[in-house]
Amino acid sequence: MRRQVLLLISILSLSSVLGQVSYSIPEEMAKGSLVGNIAQDLGLDVKRLKTGKARVYSGDGNEYIELNKEKGVLLIKERIDREALCGDMTPCALHFQVIMENPMEFYSITVEIIDINDNPPAFEKNEINFKISESAVIGAKLVLERAMDLDVGTNGLQNYLLKPSDHFVLKLHSQADGTKNVQMILQKPLDREKDELISLVLTAVDGGEPQMSGTMQILITVLDANDNEPVFTQPIYKGTVTENAPKGTVVTTVSASDADYGSYGKITYSITNTLDDVRNMFEVNEENGQVRLIGHIDYEKKRNFQINLRASDGGFTDSCKVIVDVVDINDNEPTIKIMSKSTVISEDAKPNTVVTMINIQDPDSGDNGRVQCSINDNIPFIFKSTSNNFYTLVVDNDLDRERASEYNITVTCSDEGVPSLSSSVTLTLQISDVNDNAPVFEKSSYEAYIVENNTPGLSIFTVKARDVDWNQNARVSYILEDSSINGVPVSSYVSVSADSGVIHAVRSFDYEQIKDFQFCVKAQDGGSPPLSSNVTVKILIQDQNDNAPQVLYPVQTGGSLVAEMVPRSADVGYLVSKVVAVDVDSGQNAWLSYKLQKATDRALFEVGLQNGEIRTIRQVTDKDVVKQRLTVVVEDNGQPSRSATVNVNVAVADSFPEVLSEFTDFTHDKEYNDNLTFYLVLALAVVSFLFITCLVVIISVKIYRWRQSRVLYHSSLPVIPYYPPRYSDTLGTGTLQHVYNYEVCRTTDSRKSDCKFGGAGSQNILIMDPSSTATMQRIQSEKNILDEPDSPLEQKPPNNDWRFTQGQRPGPSGATGGPEVAMGTGPWPQPPTEAEQLQALMAAANEVSEATATLGPGTMGLSTRYSPQFTLQHVPDYRQNVYIPGSTATLTSNPQQQQAAAQQAAQQALPPPQASAQAEPPKAAQTPASKKKSTKKEKK
C-alpha cells in the first residue's frame, strides 16, 4: 500500500486557524490504519493535544477519521468506500478540522481518497437479444449497452472485447464526459439459411491491477429484410428541470424517423442507462419520446443528469443523449453548527478573546448559498470570519459583570436568495465575577446622635456599604479603624459589628466631658485580594439635664458671714447685689432663671428673672430692719428642671458700726432638704436626745459642784481661787487678783447643728498664739485635790506675773501700794466683788464672741464691693489682744512679749533664796460670807 502525504501550512489572517494539512490514502483501508502523524506534521507537542482536548470535527457528522491524542496520529475509524463516498466525482477527499481549546485553535485537514480497483465492470443485463434482417448491408451497426465500472481513472472501464468476431466487429465512440459508446458493425453479410441464430460474448475490461472484467451474452436472430434503420433528429438533447419540481414534469421530447413502412417503420423509445439512478428519476414515453420526471430532484445531491435514449424499429436502432440540468432554488436555510464554545467567561477577559467558533453551511449555490451573519447590537462582542464558512465570536470591549452578568447572543445567518432564508442560534454566555469593585457606603459621611448617660452596649446607628460584585466578592465586613480620641483608643468608645455594621456604645458618655468625636469605619469585601473603603462617622453627644446650677456669687462659706450693704437713702431700683450662677449643661438645660423664694421683707427687694440682679422695688425707710435675709432659687430650663438656692444677707444701714452690731449674732444658715417631714422628725429626735443628755449633764454637774462645795466648806482656809500651775501664762505685764475662765459658746461650720459647747475651763486652756493649734490638756495622772473632800486644801500664792502694779490696780486713780506689793512681799489685794466679777465676765464673753464668731478673716464679714473702707486694718484684732474690763492691762498672745514679761516679773517678784524655804502663806479659813460668794459665782 502506498501512502502519500502532502503537508501544506498556511498562515491565515486570524490566529485561531494555524494551518492546513493534506493526506492521501487509498480506500478500503482497515480500521485503525495510520493516516498520518498530525502532531509531527503540524509541529505540535503531544501534551498540547491532551491539554487542549483535541478532537476531530466533521461538518456532515460522518467520522471516518479519528485522532489518537496519546500518539498524535490520525487513524481510520470507519472503512472508506470511495465509490459510496464520492461516486464518479474526482478527486475524492475528506475535509475535517482538528480543534483544540485553551486557547481555542483548529487546523483544517484534507484526506484525499485514492481509488483502488475493487469494482469489476458490469452490464445491467446478462443477456441481450437483437433481430436483424439478413438483408442488412455491411456496415450496419447495432448499439450495445455500456458496461458500468464504479472505479475511476485507470481502474475504470477501459475496453470491450467481442468474441467470436466472424460477422461483427466492435467500434467504440468516445464521449465528451469520458465515456464510450459501444457499437457492433456488420462486416460480413448474413445468411439466415446458414446462421439463423448468432451467439456472441461481449467482454468489458478495466485497467486496474489485477485487471477485472465483466461479460454479456448477445443473441442475434437473423430476420428477413428490413433495410432502413431509425434515425434521431439530433444526437444530443438538452433540458432543464427545477429542483423540487413535481412529478410528471416534462423535461424534453426526443424524436426519431424510419424510412421503412409497416412494422419495420414503427419506432419505440427506451432508456438505456443501467447502473445510475436515471431510470428512477426519469421515464420516456415509448411512443412519442417525451421524457418526464418521476422522482424527487435535489440540486444539492446532483446537479445534472445524462439520459441515454434508444430508438428501435424492431430491427435497427439509433441512440441519442439527453442532458438534463437541475436548476437550483433557495430551498435550504443556512445551517449553523457550533464547533466549540465557552459558557462562562471572566469579566477581565482581554479583547479578541475567542468565545465561540461556528461553522456556517448553505448547500444552495450562487446567491442562494452566499451567507451573511450578524449578532445582536449593543453587546461587547463581534463576529469575525476566519476562513470560508468559519466564524469566531470574540470579545470586542471590556466586560463588566456588574452591568451585565449574562449575555444572550443571537447569531443570525441569512442567504442572499430570493426570498432570503435565514436561521439563528442563541448562545448564553455567563460572565464570571472578579473582585474589581470596592464596597461603597450609602453616604460619604455619617452623623449620629446619642443622649449622654447612655447604657453601655447601646446601639447607636448602622452604617451600610454595598458591593456590586457577586458572592464572596460582595460579602462586606465592617472594621473599626485604629485611632485615638484625646489619647484614648476609639475602641474604648464604640464598637462595630463586623457583619451588620451596627455601631454600639462601649461606655456611658458624659456631655460635659466630651461633646462629639469622630472615627473611621472600613468596609472590606471578601475578595482576593480584598478591596475596602472608609467612611467618617461623627458621634454627637446630646446633653441631658443632669447637672444642677452652681452659684458662683455670693460664695457660701462656713467660716465667715458675707452681707451686702444698702444705704437707707437708696432709691427704687438700687442694685443691691447680683447672683451669679452657671450650669455646665448646654442649650435650654443651661438657661437659668432666678426667683426670690424667701425674704425678710418681700416688698423691699426683687430678683431679675434672667440676670439675677437684686434690686430694691421701693424706697428704703427707717422702719426697715437692718438684717435682711433673701433666699434666691436658681433654676434651669431642663426637663425635669434642677435648681440651687443661695442665701443673700443684706444690711440696711448707713454706717459700718451699725452693721457690725447687728450681725454679731448672725449664725450660719442651714441647708434644708426638700423633704421637710424627714428633717422635722429628725430634729425632734435630736432635741429629745439633747434634752435628756443636758438633763443628765446638769444633774452630774450639780452633784459634782455640791461635792466641791462640801470640800471648800470643811476647809479652814479663806476662799481664794486656786488655779493649777500648768495653766498657760498669757499675760505680758503685771498680775491679777484672779484669773477668769470663760466657757464660750460659738458657731461652727456644721450644717446639721447651730452650735457646739466648749469644754469646761477646768478641762483645757486655749493657747492664744495664732501659730499654735494644739490644746494643753490637763494632766490626768495627778490626782485633783478637789476630788478628795476630806483632804486638806493647800493654798499657794498666785503667780507674780498676774499681779497689777500700783498704777494698774482697780480703784482710785493714782493709788499705789507699799514697797512690799511691788516686790511681791506685801499682803494680797482684796478680791473683786460679785458685781465686778459679773461685769468682767459679760464683757469678756461679748468681746470674744465678736472676735471669733462674727469677724471673717480680713474683712469683718462685710462685702468689700459696697464698703471697701471697712477692712481688718481699721478694727482691733480681737483674736490677738484681750482687754480686761476695769483694768488697763492687756492680755496678749505674742510669745516673745510673753516671754520678756515673764522674765522681768520673775526677776522682780521672786524672793531671795533664803526666803524660799520659809513657811507657806497662811491658809485662810473659809467664812460663811466667802462660802456664799463662791456659791453664787458657781451658779453664774
XYZ file of N, CA and C in Angstrom, residues 12 18 216 296 331 367-368 387 420 520 628 690 701 704 757 767 798 911:
54
model
N -2.893 32.093 8.160
C -4.126 32.822 7.830
C -4.200 34.127 8.618
N -4.358 27.933 12.413
C -2.911 27.962 12.318
C -2.365 27.293 11.062
N -21.332 -10.061 -21.174
C -22.758 -10.064 -21.504
C -22.954 -10.924 -22.768
N -37.820 12.666 -7.180
C -37.588 13.954 -6.495
C -36.190 14.457 -6.829
N -33.990 26.705 -1.382
C -34.828 25.861 -0.538
C -34.097 25.366 0.705
N -26.066 32.949 -5.339
C -26.553 33.845 -4.293
C -27.354 33.103 -3.236
N -27.968 31.999 -3.646
C -28.739 31.238 -2.664
C -27.857 30.615 -1.582
N -12.200 31.967 7.965
C -11.939 31.361 6.665
C -13.293 31.031 6.058
N -35.102 35.411 0.769
C -33.954 35.046 1.590
C -34.392 34.133 2.721
N -13.237 56.457 61.968
C -13.367 55.900 60.623
C -13.769 54.422 60.727
N -31.511 91.797 106.656
C -32.426 91.247 105.662
C -31.802 89.965 105.092
N -30.871 65.574 123.064
C -30.090 66.634 123.705
C -30.700 67.021 125.051
N -23.318 67.715 136.965
C -22.581 68.928 137.365
C -23.015 69.393 138.745
N -21.432 67.182 141.180
C -20.002 67.471 141.256
C -19.752 68.755 142.018
N -20.808 73.106 122.300
C -20.377 73.658 123.582
C -18.905 73.388 123.791
N -4.674 78.183 123.985
C -3.421 78.914 123.749
C -3.712 80.012 122.755
N -0.458 83.154 144.291
C -0.569 83.233 142.817
C 0.734 83.629 142.183
N 11.437 85.912 145.656
C 12.131 86.263 146.918
C 13.567 85.773 146.889
